[in-house]
């Protein structure tokens, strides 16, 4: 069975009003392979997956299951499931208030009454068989995000899954959780399941995948064996042009701000989110960063600085003047702006237009009793759509219709419109394509060159080292150390984290 074709898509086309999302796209998945589907945001990956799973009807083209003898017309996700096609999305679609076993079997019962004992035994057998560290009676909300992903996969596999589609399953996982997920994926591959792996992480693609299909602007670029496509060539094919080394980003002027006046200073700042008292300052035109392992307190630190979490102690000065920041509007009125880590839940207002999303923060500062005219709002939107190269049909387009990278640009435009002196960016490049990532990195350095102070957080240490002049290393929600200049290396970051751990362990003995 392994190596035989699970599904074949030929000449798939799909159009939306004003946009041709897919043009004659081909895709083939085999039994017993992990196949990466790659492309920039807006390349058409999600649309292709939604056509395959029956969320969108195709305009033309053919889909075949187990060979090319007979085309199938998939009209709904339920029909896709019957054919053995099971998607697991980045946002877990299970019920956190139910148990693991209930989530695995919900909606699948044929009878009015449930034999709970039998259901739990079946769930345990599946979990044990797949090596998933969860108990059938455990509430799903008490499982880690990685285990929740695995439970969703277990549910799909138990429903006679031939083709498993994993859409950005690792975007919110740490390295240890990713390793667990990859172990499960390799096990399913060995059992003959064909897996479509949609991701932005190049390193993960080369770690776990067998083949790659690349899309760009709604069209197929090509299908490649993983061993025949070097990383640089993959990036070039995704972008449609040669991509210079990211290390060549112009860092002129970064690090030369030691004589500039402090824009923001904190002494003994702590928060209800568990951030221990820390001192911090940033100067005009500086780009610094908070780094550390997941859960170290890096995000909680800047949330405290912006007043997004309740401050429990400390003194704050802005431009040398003592101020009280107890909520975000206080920070905004003192020239601060904050792009949150959780773009979906704390940044994007999906049903509002691009224009309304862009003007939102400035409107809050002005007050909703003094609304902007439509002409003013349109002018603001057009200015930043052009300035940030936001790809949208118009300013009236609902934000949910844009790709993830362009949604991120809209949220960034929202804050830049307030003309902040100090910008806090938490994971601004996570889950977006390489081209937009480079654009945002260049924009950060450009804004710093113009005098804006910026604090930057990224899970990618290499990205932090590229654009920051100073790194604050966090551990257990306190500052473990600070690195500048030639001391800013990946090795020194890890040594600072480990050094803090060793010291604390010794203190407790």
mmCIF file with all atom_site columns, N, CA and C in Angstrom, residues 458-489:
data_model
loop_
_atom_site.group_PDB
_atom_site.id
_atom_site.type_symbol
_atom_site.label_atom_id
_atom_site.label_alt_id
_atom_site.label_comp_id
_atom_site.label_asym_id
_atom_site.label_entity_id
_atom_site.label_seq_id
_atom_site.pdbx_PDB_ins_code
_atom_site.Cartn_x
_atom_site.Cartn_y
_atom_site.Cartn_z
_atom_site.occupancy
_atom_site.B_iso_or_equiv
_atom_site.pdbx_formal_charge
_atom_site.auth_seq_id
_atom_site.auth_comp_id
_atom_site.auth_asym_id
_atom_site.auth_atom_id
_atom_site.pdbx_PDB_model_num
ATOM 1  N N  . UNK A 1 458 ? 10.687 37.305 19.925 1.00 0.00 ? 458 UNK A N  1
ATOM 2  C CA . UNK A 1 458 ? 10.546 36.262 18.916 1.00 0.00 ? 458 UNK A CA 1
ATOM 3  C C  . UNK A 1 458 ? 11.002 34.934 19.499 1.00 0.00 ? 458 UNK A C  1
ATOM 4  N N  . UNK A 1 459 ? 10.347 33.847 19.078 1.00 0.00 ? 459 UNK A N  1
ATOM 5  C CA . UNK A 1 459 ? 10.772 32.522 19.499 1.00 0.00 ? 459 UNK A CA 1
ATOM 6  C C  . UNK A 1 459 ? 12.059 32.108 18.791 1.00 0.00 ? 459 UNK A C  1
ATOM 7  N N  . UNK A 1 460 ? 12.392 32.809 17.710 1.00 0.00 ? 460 UNK A N  1
ATOM 8  C CA . UNK A 1 460 ? 13.603 32.497 16.943 1.00 0.00 ? 460 UNK A CA 1
ATOM 9  C C  . UNK A 1 460 ? 14.743 33.381 17.447 1.00 0.00 ? 460 UNK A C  1
ATOM 10 N N  . UNK A 1 461 ? 15.673 32.769 18.157 1.00 0.00 ? 461 UNK A N  1
ATOM 11 C CA . UNK A 1 461 ? 16.791 33.533 18.711 1.00 0.00 ? 461 UNK A CA 1
ATOM 12 C C  . UNK A 1 461 ? 17.604 34.188 17.597 1.00 0.00 ? 461 UNK A C  1
ATOM 13 N N  . UNK A 1 462 ? 17.756 33.486 16.468 1.00 0.00 ? 462 UNK A N  1
ATOM 14 C CA . UNK A 1 462 ? 18.520 34.055 15.356 1.00 0.00 ? 462 UNK A CA 1
ATOM 15 C C  . UNK A 1 462 ? 17.909 35.372 14.889 1.00 0.00 ? 462 UNK A C  1
ATOM 16 N N  . UNK A 1 463 ? 16.576 35.449 14.875 1.00 0.00 ? 463 UNK A N  1
ATOM 17 C CA . UNK A 1 463 ? 15.902 36.676 14.471 1.00 0.00 ? 463 UNK A CA 1
ATOM 18 C C  . UNK A 1 463 ? 16.170 37.792 15.476 1.00 0.00 ? 463 UNK A C  1
ATOM 19 N N  . UNK A 1 464 ? 16.164 37.458 16.759 1.00 0.00 ? 464 UNK A N  1
ATOM 20 C CA . UNK A 1 464 ? 16.450 38.453 17.799 1.00 0.00 ? 464 UNK A CA 1
ATOM 21 C C  . UNK A 1 464 ? 17.873 38.988 17.652 1.00 0.00 ? 464 UNK A C  1
ATOM 22 N N  . UNK A 1 465 ? 18.805 38.075 17.403 1.00 0.00 ? 465 UNK A N  1
ATOM 23 C CA . UNK A 1 465 ? 20.202 38.487 17.289 1.00 0.00 ? 465 UNK A CA 1
ATOM 24 C C  . UNK A 1 465 ? 20.419 39.368 16.067 1.00 0.00 ? 465 UNK A C  1
ATOM 25 N N  . UNK A 1 466 ? 19.574 39.184 15.037 1.00 0.00 ? 466 UNK A N  1
ATOM 26 C CA . UNK A 1 466 ? 19.734 39.954 13.813 1.00 0.00 ? 466 UNK A CA 1
ATOM 27 C C  . UNK A 1 466 ? 19.355 41.408 13.986 1.00 0.00 ? 466 UNK A C  1
ATOM 28 N N  . UNK A 1 467 ? 18.322 41.682 14.790 1.00 0.00 ? 467 UNK A N  1
ATOM 29 C CA . UNK A 1 467 ? 17.797 43.052 14.779 1.00 0.00 ? 467 UNK A CA 1
ATOM 30 C C  . UNK A 1 467 ? 17.896 43.781 16.115 1.00 0.00 ? 467 UNK A C  1
ATOM 31 N N  . UNK A 1 468 ? 18.263 43.078 17.193 1.00 0.00 ? 468 UNK A N  1
ATOM 32 C CA . UNK A 1 468 ? 18.309 43.733 18.509 1.00 0.00 ? 468 UNK A CA 1
ATOM 33 C C  . UNK A 1 468 ? 19.731 44.164 18.861 1.00 0.00 ? 468 UNK A C  1
ATOM 34 N N  . UNK A 1 469 ? 19.845 45.266 19.576 1.00 0.00 ? 469 UNK A N  1
ATOM 35 C CA . UNK A 1 469 ? 21.149 45.723 20.069 1.00 0.00 ? 469 UNK A CA 1
ATOM 36 C C  . UNK A 1 469 ? 21.383 45.276 21.505 1.00 0.00 ? 469 UNK A C  1
ATOM 37 N N  . UNK A 1 470 ? 20.307 44.792 22.176 1.00 0.00 ? 470 UNK A N  1
ATOM 38 C CA . UNK A 1 470 ? 20.417 44.363 23.565 1.00 0.00 ? 470 UNK A CA 1
ATOM 39 C C  . UNK A 1 470 ? 19.342 43.325 23.838 1.00 0.00 ? 470 UNK A C  1
ATOM 40 N N  . UNK A 1 471 ? 19.710 42.250 24.558 1.00 0.00 ? 471 UNK A N  1
ATOM 41 C CA . UNK A 1 471 ? 18.757 41.200 24.890 1.00 0.00 ? 471 UNK A CA 1
ATOM 42 C C  . UNK A 1 471 ? 18.635 41.060 26.399 1.00 0.00 ? 471 UNK A C  1
ATOM 43 N N  . UNK A 1 472 ? 17.411 41.058 26.887 1.00 0.00 ? 472 UNK A N  1
ATOM 44 C CA . UNK A 1 472 ? 17.125 40.759 28.289 1.00 0.00 ? 472 UNK A CA 1
ATOM 45 C C  . UNK A 1 472 ? 16.696 39.296 28.342 1.00 0.00 ? 472 UNK A C  1
ATOM 46 N N  . UNK A 1 473 ? 17.458 38.469 29.034 1.00 0.00 ? 473 UNK A N  1
ATOM 47 C CA . UNK A 1 473 ? 17.202 37.036 29.081 1.00 0.00 ? 473 UNK A CA 1
ATOM 48 C C  . UNK A 1 473 ? 16.353 36.726 30.309 1.00 0.00 ? 473 UNK A C  1
ATOM 49 N N  . UNK A 1 474 ? 15.218 36.055 30.077 1.00 0.00 ? 474 UNK A N  1
ATOM 50 C CA . UNK A 1 474 ? 14.267 35.748 31.145 1.00 0.00 ? 474 UNK A CA 1
ATOM 51 C C  . UNK A 1 474 ? 14.332 34.271 31.531 1.00 0.00 ? 474 UNK A C  1
ATOM 52 N N  . UNK A 1 475 ? 14.090 34.022 32.821 1.00 0.00 ? 475 UNK A N  1
ATOM 53 C CA . UNK A 1 475 ? 13.934 32.649 33.312 1.00 0.00 ? 475 UNK A CA 1
ATOM 54 C C  . UNK A 1 475 ? 13.009 32.693 34.523 1.00 0.00 ? 475 UNK A C  1
ATOM 55 N N  . UNK A 1 476 ? 12.025 31.785 34.527 1.00 0.00 ? 476 UNK A N  1
ATOM 56 C CA . UNK A 1 476 ? 11.097 31.692 35.666 1.00 0.00 ? 476 UNK A CA 1
ATOM 57 C C  . UNK A 1 476 ? 10.515 33.048 36.040 1.00 0.00 ? 476 UNK A C  1
ATOM 58 N N  . UNK A 1 477 ? 10.205 33.850 35.021 1.00 0.00 ? 477 UNK A N  1
ATOM 59 C CA . UNK A 1 477 ? 9.536  35.150 35.171 1.00 0.00 ? 477 UNK A CA 1
ATOM 60 C C  . UNK A 1 477 ? 10.354 36.173 35.947 1.00 0.00 ? 477 UNK A C  1
ATOM 61 N N  . UNK A 1 478 ? 11.686 36.051 35.826 1.00 0.00 ? 478 UNK A N  1
ATOM 62 C CA . UNK A 1 478 ? 12.543 37.120 36.320 1.00 0.00 ? 478 UNK A CA 1
ATOM 63 C C  . UNK A 1 478 ? 13.708 37.273 35.349 1.00 0.00 ? 478 UNK A C  1
ATOM 64 N N  . UNK A 1 479 ? 14.393 38.396 35.414 1.00 0.00 ? 479 UNK A N  1
ATOM 65 C CA . UNK A 1 479 ? 15.513 38.663 34.513 1.00 0.00 ? 479 UNK A CA 1
ATOM 66 C C  . UNK A 1 479 ? 16.726 37.860 34.967 1.00 0.00 ? 479 UNK A C  1
ATOM 67 N N  . UNK A 1 480 ? 17.198 36.967 34.082 1.00 0.00 ? 480 UNK A N  1
ATOM 68 C CA . UNK A 1 480 ? 18.362 36.134 34.395 1.00 0.00 ? 480 UNK A CA 1
ATOM 69 C C  . UNK A 1 480 ? 19.658 36.784 33.953 1.00 0.00 ? 480 UNK A C  1
ATOM 70 N N  . UNK A 1 481 ? 19.587 37.733 33.031 1.00 0.00 ? 481 UNK A N  1
ATOM 71 C CA . UNK A 1 481 ? 20.801 38.394 32.568 1.00 0.00 ? 481 UNK A CA 1
ATOM 72 C C  . UNK A 1 481 ? 20.517 39.316 31.396 1.00 0.00 ? 481 UNK A C  1
ATOM 73 N N  . UNK A 1 482 ? 21.540 40.046 30.985 1.00 0.00 ? 482 UNK A N  1
ATOM 74 C CA . UNK A 1 482 ? 21.420 40.985 29.872 1.00 0.00 ? 482 UNK A CA 1
ATOM 75 C C  . UNK A 1 482 ? 22.661 40.881 28.998 1.00 0.00 ? 482 UNK A C  1
ATOM 76 N N  . UNK A 1 483 ? 22.446 40.847 27.681 1.00 0.00 ? 483 UNK A N  1
ATOM 77 C CA . UNK A 1 483 ? 23.544 40.680 26.735 1.00 0.00 ? 483 UNK A CA 1
ATOM 78 C C  . UNK A 1 483 ? 23.552 41.832 25.744 1.00 0.00 ? 483 UNK A C  1
ATOM 79 N N  . UNK A 1 484 ? 24.758 42.321 25.436 1.00 0.00 ? 484 UNK A N  1
ATOM 80 C CA . UNK A 1 484 ? 24.906 43.382 24.443 1.00 0.00 ? 484 UNK A CA 1
ATOM 81 C C  . UNK A 1 484 ? 26.136 43.100 23.588 1.00 0.00 ? 484 UNK A C  1
ATOM 82 N N  . UNK A 1 485 ? 26.216 43.806 22.460 1.00 0.00 ? 485 UNK A N  1
ATOM 83 C CA . UNK A 1 485 ? 27.412 43.761 21.621 1.00 0.00 ? 485 UNK A CA 1
ATOM 84 C C  . UNK A 1 485 ? 27.849 42.365 21.228 1.00 0.00 ? 485 UNK A C  1
ATOM 85 N N  . UNK A 1 486 ? 29.157 42.119 21.347 1.00 0.00 ? 486 UNK A N  1
ATOM 86 C CA . UNK A 1 486 ? 29.726 40.842 20.958 1.00 0.00 ? 486 UNK A CA 1
ATOM 87 C C  . UNK A 1 486 ? 29.299 39.679 21.824 1.00 0.00 ? 486 UNK A C  1
ATOM 88 N N  . UNK A 1 487 ? 28.712 39.962 22.987 1.00 0.00 ? 487 UNK A N  1
ATOM 89 C CA . UNK A 1 487 ? 28.230 38.886 23.866 1.00 0.00 ? 487 UNK A CA 1
ATOM 90 C C  . UNK A 1 487 ? 26.897 38.314 23.403 1.00 0.00 ? 487 UNK A C  1
ATOM 91 N N  . UNK A 1 488 ? 26.279 38.966 22.419 1.00 0.00 ? 488 UNK A N  1
ATOM 92 C CA . UNK A 1 488 ? 24.976 38.496 21.937 1.00 0.00 ? 488 UNK A CA 1
ATOM 93 C C  . UNK A 1 488 ? 25.157 37.366 20.929 1.00 0.00 ? 488 UNK A C  1
ATOM 94 N N  . UNK A 1 489 ? 25.243 36.149 21.460 1.00 0.00 ? 489 UNK A N  1
ATOM 95 C CA . UNK A 1 489 ? 25.301 34.948 20.636 1.00 0.00 ? 489 UNK A CA 1
ATOM 96 C C  . UNK A 1 489 ? 24.276 33.955 21.155 1.00 0.00 ? 489 UNK A C  1
#
